[in-house]
Short mmCIF file of C-alpha atoms and ligand atoms in Angstrom, two decimals:
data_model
loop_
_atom_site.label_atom_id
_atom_site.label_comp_id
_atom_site.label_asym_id
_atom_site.label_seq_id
_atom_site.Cartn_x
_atom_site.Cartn_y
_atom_site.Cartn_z
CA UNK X 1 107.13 7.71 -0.16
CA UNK X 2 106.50 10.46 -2.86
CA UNK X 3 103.86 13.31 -2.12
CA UNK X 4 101.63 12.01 -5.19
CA UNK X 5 101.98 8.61 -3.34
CA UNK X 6 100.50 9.63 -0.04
CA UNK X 7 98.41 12.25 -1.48
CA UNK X 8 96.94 9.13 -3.64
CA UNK X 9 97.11 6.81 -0.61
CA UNK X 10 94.78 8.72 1.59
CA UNK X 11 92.66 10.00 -1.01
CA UNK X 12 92.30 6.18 -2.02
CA UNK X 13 91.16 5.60 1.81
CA UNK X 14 88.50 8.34 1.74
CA UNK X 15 87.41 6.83 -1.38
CA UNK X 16 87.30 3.28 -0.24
CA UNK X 17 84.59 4.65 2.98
CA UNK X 18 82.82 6.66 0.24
CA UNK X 19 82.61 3.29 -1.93
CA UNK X 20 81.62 1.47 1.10
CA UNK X 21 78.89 3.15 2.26
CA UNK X 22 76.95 4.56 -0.92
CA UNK X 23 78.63 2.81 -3.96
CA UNK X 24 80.23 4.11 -7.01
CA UNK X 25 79.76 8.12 -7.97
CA UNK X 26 80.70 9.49 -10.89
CA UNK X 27 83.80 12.04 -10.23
CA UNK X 28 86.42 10.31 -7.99
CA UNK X 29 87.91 7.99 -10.94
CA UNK X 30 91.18 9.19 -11.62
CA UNK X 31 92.55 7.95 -8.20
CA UNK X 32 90.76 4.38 -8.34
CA UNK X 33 91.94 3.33 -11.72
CA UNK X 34 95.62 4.57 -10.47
CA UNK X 35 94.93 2.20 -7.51
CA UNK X 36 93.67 -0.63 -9.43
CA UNK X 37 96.16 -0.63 -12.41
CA UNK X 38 99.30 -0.19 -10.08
CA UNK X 39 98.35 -0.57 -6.33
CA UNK X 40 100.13 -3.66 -4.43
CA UNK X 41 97.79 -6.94 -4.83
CA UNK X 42 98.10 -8.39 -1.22
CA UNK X 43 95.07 -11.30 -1.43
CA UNK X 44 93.77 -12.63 -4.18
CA UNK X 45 90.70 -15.16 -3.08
CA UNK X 46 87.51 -16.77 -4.75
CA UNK X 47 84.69 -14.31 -5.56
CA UNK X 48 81.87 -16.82 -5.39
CA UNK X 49 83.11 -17.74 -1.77
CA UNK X 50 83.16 -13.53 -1.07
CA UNK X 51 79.60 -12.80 -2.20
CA UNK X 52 78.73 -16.19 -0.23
CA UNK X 53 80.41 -14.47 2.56
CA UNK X 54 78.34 -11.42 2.22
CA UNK X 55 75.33 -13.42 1.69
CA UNK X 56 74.49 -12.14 -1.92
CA UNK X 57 73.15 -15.47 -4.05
CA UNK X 58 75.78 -16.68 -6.00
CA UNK X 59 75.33 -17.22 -10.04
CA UNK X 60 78.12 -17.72 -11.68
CA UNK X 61 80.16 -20.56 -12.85
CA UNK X 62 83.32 -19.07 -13.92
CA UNK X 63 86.35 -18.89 -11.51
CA UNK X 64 86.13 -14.94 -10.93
CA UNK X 65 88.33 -13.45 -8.64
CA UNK X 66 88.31 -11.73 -5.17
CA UNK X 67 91.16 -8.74 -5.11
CA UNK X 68 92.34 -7.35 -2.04
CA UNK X 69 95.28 -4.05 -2.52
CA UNK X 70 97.35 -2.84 0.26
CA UNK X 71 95.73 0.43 0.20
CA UNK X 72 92.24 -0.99 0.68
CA UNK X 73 90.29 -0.79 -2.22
CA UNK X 74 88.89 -4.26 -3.53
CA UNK X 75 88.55 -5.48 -6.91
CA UNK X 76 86.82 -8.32 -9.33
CA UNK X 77 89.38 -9.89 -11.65
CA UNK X 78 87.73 -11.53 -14.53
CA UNK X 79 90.60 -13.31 -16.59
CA UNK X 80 88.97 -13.51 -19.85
CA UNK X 81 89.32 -13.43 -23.87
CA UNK X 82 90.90 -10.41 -25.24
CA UNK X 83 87.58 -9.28 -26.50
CA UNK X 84 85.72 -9.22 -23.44
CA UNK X 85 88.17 -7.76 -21.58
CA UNK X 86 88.20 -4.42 -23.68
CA UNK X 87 84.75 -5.10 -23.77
CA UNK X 88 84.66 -4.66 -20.17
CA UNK X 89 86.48 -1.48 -20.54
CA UNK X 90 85.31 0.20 -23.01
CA UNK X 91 81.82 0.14 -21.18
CA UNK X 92 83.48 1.96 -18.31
CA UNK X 93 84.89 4.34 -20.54
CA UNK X 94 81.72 4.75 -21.99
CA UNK X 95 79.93 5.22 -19.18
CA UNK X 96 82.56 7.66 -17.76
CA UNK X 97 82.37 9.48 -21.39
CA UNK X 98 78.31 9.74 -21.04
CA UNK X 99 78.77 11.04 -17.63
CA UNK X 100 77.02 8.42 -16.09
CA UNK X 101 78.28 6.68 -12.68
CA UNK X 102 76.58 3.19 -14.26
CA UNK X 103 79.97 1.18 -14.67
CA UNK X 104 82.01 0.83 -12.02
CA UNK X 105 85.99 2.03 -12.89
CA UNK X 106 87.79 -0.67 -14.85
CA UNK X 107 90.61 -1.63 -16.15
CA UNK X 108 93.04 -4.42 -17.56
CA UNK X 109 95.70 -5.90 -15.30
CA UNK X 110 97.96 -9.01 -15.10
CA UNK X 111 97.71 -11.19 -12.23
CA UNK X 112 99.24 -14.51 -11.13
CA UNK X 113 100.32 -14.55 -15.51
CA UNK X 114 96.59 -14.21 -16.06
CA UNK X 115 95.34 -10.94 -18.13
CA UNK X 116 91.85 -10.13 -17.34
CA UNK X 117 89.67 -6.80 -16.33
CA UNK X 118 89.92 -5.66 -12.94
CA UNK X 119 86.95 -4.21 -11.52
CA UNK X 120 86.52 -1.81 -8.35
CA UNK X 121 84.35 -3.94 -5.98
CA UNK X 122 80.78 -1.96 -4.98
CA UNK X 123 79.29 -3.00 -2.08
CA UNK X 124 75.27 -2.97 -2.32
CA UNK X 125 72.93 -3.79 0.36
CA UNK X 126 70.08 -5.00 -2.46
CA UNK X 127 70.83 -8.30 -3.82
CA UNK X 128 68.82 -8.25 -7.29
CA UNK X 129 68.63 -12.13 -7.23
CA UNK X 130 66.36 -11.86 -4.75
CA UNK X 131 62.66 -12.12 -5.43
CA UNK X 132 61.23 -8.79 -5.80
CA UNK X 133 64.13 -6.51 -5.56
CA UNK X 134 64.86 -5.82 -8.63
CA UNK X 135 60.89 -4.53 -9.10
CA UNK X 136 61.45 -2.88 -6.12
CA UNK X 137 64.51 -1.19 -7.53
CA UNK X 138 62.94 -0.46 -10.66
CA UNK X 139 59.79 0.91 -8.80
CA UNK X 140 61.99 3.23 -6.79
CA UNK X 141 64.45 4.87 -9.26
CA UNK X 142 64.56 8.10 -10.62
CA UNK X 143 63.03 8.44 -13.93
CA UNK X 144 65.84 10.13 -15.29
CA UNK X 145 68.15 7.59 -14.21
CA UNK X 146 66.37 4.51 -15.17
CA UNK X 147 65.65 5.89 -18.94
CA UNK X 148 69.65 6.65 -18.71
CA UNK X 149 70.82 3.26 -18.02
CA UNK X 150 68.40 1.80 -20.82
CA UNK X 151 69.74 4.13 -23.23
CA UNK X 152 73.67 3.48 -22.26
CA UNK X 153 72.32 0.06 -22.58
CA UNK X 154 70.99 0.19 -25.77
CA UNK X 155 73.80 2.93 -27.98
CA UNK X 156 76.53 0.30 -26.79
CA UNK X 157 75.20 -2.69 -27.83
CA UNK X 158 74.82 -4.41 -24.20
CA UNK X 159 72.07 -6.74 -24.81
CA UNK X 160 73.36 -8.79 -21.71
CA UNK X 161 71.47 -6.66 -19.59
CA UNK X 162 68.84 -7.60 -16.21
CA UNK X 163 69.14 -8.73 -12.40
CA UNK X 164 71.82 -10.62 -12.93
CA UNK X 165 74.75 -8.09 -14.54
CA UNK X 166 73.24 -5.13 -12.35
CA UNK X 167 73.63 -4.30 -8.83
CA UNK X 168 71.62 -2.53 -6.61
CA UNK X 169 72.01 0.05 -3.81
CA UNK X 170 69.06 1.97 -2.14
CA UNK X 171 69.52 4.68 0.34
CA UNK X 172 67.40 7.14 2.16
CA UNK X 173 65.22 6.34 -0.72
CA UNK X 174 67.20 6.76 -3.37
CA UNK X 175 68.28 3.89 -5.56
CA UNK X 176 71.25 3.54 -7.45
CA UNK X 177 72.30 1.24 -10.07
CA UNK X 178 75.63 -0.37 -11.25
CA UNK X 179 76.29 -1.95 -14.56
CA UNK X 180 78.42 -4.84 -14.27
CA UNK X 181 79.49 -7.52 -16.69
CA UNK X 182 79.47 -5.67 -19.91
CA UNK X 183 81.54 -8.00 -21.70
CA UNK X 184 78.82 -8.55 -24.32
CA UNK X 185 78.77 -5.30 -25.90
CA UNK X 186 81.51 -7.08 -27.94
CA UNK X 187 79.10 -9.42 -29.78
CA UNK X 188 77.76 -8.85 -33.20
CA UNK X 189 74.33 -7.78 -33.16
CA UNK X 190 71.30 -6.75 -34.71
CA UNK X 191 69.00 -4.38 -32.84
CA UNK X 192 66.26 -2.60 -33.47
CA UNK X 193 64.80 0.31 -30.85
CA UNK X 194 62.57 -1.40 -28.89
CA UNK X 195 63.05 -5.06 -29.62
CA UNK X 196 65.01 -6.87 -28.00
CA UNK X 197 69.01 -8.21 -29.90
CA UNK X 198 69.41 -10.18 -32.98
CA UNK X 199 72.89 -11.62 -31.03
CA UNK X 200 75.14 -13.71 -33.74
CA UNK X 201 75.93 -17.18 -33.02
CA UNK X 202 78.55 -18.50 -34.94
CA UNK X 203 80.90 -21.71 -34.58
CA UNK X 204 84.05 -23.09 -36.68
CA UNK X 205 82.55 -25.77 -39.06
CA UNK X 206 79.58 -25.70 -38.74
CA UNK X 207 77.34 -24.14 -41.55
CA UNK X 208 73.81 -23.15 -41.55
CA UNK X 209 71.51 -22.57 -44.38
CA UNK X 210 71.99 -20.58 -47.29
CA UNK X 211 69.85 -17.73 -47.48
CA UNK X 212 70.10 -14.74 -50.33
CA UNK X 213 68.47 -11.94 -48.95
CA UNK X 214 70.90 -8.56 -48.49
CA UNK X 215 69.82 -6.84 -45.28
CA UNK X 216 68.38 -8.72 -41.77
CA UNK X 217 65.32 -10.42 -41.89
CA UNK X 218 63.79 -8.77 -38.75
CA UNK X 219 60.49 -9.72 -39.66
CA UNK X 220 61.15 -13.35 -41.44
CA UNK X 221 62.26 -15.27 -38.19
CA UNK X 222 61.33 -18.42 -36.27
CA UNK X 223 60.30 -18.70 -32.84
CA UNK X 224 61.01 -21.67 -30.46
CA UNK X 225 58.75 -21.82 -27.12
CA UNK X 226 59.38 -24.28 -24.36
CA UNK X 227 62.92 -25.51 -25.53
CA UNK X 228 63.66 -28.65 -25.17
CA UNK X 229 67.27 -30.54 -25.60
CA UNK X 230 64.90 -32.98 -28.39
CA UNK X 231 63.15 -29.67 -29.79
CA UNK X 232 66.73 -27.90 -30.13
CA UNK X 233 68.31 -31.15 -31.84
CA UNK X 234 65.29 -31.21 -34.24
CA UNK X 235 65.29 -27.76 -35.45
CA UNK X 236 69.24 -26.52 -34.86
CA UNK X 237 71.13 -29.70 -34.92
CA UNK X 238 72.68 -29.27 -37.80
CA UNK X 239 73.57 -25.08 -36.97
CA UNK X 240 74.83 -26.04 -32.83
CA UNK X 241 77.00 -28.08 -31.85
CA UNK X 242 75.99 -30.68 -29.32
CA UNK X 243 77.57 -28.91 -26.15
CA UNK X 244 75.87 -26.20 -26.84
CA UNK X 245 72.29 -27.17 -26.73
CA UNK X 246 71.85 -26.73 -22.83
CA UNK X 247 72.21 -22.98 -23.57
CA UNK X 248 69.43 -22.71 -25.85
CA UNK X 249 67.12 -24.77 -23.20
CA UNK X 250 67.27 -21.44 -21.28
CA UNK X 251 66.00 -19.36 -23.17
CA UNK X 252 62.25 -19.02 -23.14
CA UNK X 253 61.42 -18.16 -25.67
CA UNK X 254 63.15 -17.57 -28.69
CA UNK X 255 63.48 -16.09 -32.24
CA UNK X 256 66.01 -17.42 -34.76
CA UNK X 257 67.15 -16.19 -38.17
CA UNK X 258 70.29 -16.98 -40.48
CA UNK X 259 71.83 -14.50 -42.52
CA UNK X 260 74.83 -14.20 -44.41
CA UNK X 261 76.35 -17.67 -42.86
CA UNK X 262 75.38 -17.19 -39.25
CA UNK X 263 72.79 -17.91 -36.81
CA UNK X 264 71.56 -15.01 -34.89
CA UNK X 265 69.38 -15.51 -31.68
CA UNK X 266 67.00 -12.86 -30.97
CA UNK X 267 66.97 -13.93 -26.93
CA UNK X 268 63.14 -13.06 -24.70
CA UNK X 269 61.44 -13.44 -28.22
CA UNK X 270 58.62 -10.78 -28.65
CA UNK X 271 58.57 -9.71 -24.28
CA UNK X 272 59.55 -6.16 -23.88
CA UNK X 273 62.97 -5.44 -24.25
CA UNK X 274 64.78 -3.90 -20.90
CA UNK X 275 66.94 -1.53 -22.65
CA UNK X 276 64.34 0.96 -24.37
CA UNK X 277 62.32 3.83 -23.07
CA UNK X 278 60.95 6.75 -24.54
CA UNK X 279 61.59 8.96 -21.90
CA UNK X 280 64.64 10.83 -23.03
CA UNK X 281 66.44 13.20 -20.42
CA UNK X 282 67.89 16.58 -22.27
CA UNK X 283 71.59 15.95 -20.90
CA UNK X 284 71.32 12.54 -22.31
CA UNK X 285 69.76 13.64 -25.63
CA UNK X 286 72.62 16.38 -25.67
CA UNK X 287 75.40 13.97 -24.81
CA UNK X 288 73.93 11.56 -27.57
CA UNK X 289 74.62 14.21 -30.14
CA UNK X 290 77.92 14.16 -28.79
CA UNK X 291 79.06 10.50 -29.95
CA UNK X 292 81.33 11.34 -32.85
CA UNK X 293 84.97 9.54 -33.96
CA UNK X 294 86.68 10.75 -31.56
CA UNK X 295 84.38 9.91 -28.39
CA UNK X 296 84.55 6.08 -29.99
CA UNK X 297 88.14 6.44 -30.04
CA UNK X 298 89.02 7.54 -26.79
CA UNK X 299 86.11 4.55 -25.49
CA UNK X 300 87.92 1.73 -27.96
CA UNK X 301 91.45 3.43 -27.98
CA UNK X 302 92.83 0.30 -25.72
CA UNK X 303 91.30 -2.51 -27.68
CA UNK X 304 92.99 -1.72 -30.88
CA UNK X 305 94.08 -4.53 -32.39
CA UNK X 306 90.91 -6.66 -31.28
CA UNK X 307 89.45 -8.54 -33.38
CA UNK X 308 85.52 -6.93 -33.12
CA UNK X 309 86.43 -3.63 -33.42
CA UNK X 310 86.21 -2.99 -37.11
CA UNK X 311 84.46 -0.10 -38.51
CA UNK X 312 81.08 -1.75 -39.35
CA UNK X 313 81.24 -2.11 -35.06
CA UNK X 314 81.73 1.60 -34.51
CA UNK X 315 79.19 2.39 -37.21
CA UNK X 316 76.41 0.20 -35.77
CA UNK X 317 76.99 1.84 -32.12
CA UNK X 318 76.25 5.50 -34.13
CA UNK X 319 73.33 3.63 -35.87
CA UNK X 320 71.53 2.41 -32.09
CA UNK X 321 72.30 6.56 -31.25
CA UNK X 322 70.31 7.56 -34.40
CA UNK X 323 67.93 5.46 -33.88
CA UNK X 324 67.25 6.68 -29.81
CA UNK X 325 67.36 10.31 -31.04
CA UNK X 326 65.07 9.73 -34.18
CA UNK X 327 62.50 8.13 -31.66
CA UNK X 328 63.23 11.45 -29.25
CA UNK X 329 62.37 13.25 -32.36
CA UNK X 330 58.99 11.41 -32.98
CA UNK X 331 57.71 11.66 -29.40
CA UNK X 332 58.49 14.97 -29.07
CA UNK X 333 55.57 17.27 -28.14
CA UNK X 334 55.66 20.53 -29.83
N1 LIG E 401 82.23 -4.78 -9.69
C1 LIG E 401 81.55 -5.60 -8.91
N2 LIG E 401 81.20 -5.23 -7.64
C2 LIG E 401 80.51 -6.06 -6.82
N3 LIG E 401 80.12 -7.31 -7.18
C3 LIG E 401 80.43 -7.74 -8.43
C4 LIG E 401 81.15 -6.91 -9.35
N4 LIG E 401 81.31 -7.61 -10.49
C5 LIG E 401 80.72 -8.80 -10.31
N5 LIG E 401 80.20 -8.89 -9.07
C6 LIG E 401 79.48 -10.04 -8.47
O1 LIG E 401 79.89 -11.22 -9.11
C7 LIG E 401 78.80 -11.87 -9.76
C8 LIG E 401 79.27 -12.48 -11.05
O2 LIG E 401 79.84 -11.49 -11.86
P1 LIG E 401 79.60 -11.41 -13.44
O3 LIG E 401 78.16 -11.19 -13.73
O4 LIG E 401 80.56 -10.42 -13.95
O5 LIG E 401 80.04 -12.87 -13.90
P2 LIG E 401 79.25 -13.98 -14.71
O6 LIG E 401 80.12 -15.15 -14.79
O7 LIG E 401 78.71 -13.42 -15.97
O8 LIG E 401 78.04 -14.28 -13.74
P3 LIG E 401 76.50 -14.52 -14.11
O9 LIG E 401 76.47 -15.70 -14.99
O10 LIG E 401 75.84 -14.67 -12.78
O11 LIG E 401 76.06 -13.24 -14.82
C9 LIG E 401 77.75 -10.79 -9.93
O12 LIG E 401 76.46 -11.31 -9.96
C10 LIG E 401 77.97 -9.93 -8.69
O13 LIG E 401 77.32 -10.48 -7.56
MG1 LIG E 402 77.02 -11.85 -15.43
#
């Protein structure tokens, strides 16, 4: 075995104790995505029936994936499009580039002929699907951390955000958060500060009503409360197809708007949106006025060739950091 090999080895053990016991901190990266992208894969095993094991309530209905590598880290493998998974990425890098510890290390990896994003496993003693502690969580953060994780939110487009793509640790009263499932920062959007997503919905052959205005009709939408399969047929049958409809039943309430040949779903309605605050720490602001090119290039430079990153993409992420710093600029007290 090489030097670097050992040296990597036992720094990877360290690591794995330091993971276990207080989550993800920013800093120790280097050897973890070394570990993830080329460590030996010795058990690969069903996530839901892992969480289930550690007695977290279990959400999804995908078929997610349980890594174990020889050298003991563990890992999520999500085999997905290729858009989500430099989605899933590119919010790691991201993070890593705002020097936040939000997103846990990630990368993309082959397994059993399936390519997907491989995620470093956190372990969290607060399970946010249960009643309460995500209040709790939010109750108990630090200020500075909370407004930091709306804002990363909100510049990169992740409207998916909430209990259920966030985990939780809290220790010796501090809490920590973790930003999982960021594979919707992909999606085309339209977002104003404060509001919550205009998030495109779009399907092959179907076509929804011409409209001629030239920029987004923020304020000329419709709103659908208490959705109902009948409701959804009566006023989106023609724009979704039929398999679809359950999807729209969950969300309670709704705006809708079409513009230029797509349907775009503005998901909570009017109820405060989770990624905003107007508490703006001065590293933050300062890294903001970082985000140039070259910071989007390093964050997108593996999913070239995918088919959302076009400039109009990059521009809108440097549009969401205008608008945070223009409301910084408002609120500021002289
Ligand atoms: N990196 C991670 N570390 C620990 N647990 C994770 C990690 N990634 C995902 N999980 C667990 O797996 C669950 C499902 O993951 P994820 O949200 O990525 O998939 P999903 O199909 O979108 O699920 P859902 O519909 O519940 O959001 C999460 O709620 C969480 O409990
Ligand atoms: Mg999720």
């Amino acid at each position: 075995m090489s030097k670097t090999i050992m040296l990597n080895s036992v720094l990877a053990m360290l690591l794995l104790a330091h993971v276990s016991c207080v989550g993800f901190d920013f800093g120790h990266e280097e050897v973890i995505v070394d570990q993830l992208l080329h460590d030996d894969i010795i058990k690969v095993e069903s996530l839901s029936c892992e969480l289930e094991r550690q007695g977290k309530i279990v959400k999804t209905k995908r078929d997610l994936f349980f890594v174990s590598f020889k050298h003991g880290l563990k890992a999520v493998f999500k085999p997905l499009n290729k858009n989500s998974i430099c989605a899933e990425v590119a919010a790691y890098k991201a993070s890593q580039a705002m020097r936040f510890a939000f997103v846990p290390p990630t990368v993309i990896r082959k397994i059993h002929d399936k390519i997907g994003s491989l995620q470093l496993f956190v372990y969290t003693n607060l399970d946010p699907m249960v009643s309460g502690s995500f209040e709790y969580a939010l109750e108990h953060a630090d200020p500075d951390e909370l407004a930091n994780l709306k804002i990363f939110y909100y510049v990169f487009g992740q409207w998916s955000n909430g209990p259920r793509n966030i985990l939780i640790n809290s220790k010796n009263g501090r809490v920590q958060f973790i930003a999982i499932d960021n594979e919707a920062i992909w999606h085309k959007k339209y977002w104003h500060y404060g509001d919550n997503a205009f998030i495109q919905r779009r399907w092959k052959d179907i076509h929804v009503p011409k409209t001629d205005v030239e920029t987004f009709p923020y304020d000329n939408y419709c709103t659908i409360k208490k959705p109902t399969p009948a409701v959804i047929k009566e006023k989106l049958g023609p724009v979704v197809p039929s398999n679809y409809v359950h999807w729209f039943c969950e969300l309670d309430p709704f705006n809708y708007a079409y513009y230029k040949g797509s349907l775009w779903v503005q998901l909570k309605g009017n109820a405060p949106c989770f990624a905003y605050t107007t508490h703006f720490p001065q590293e933050t602001i300062a890294k903001l006025k970082q985000i140039d090119k070259s910071m989007l290039d390093h964050i997108f430079f593996h999913a070239k060739g995918a088919d959302f990153l076009t400039q109009e993409f990059l521009d809108s992420i440097l549009d969401r950091r205008n608008q945070v710093l223009a409301c910084y600029e408002s609120k500021k007290v002289n």
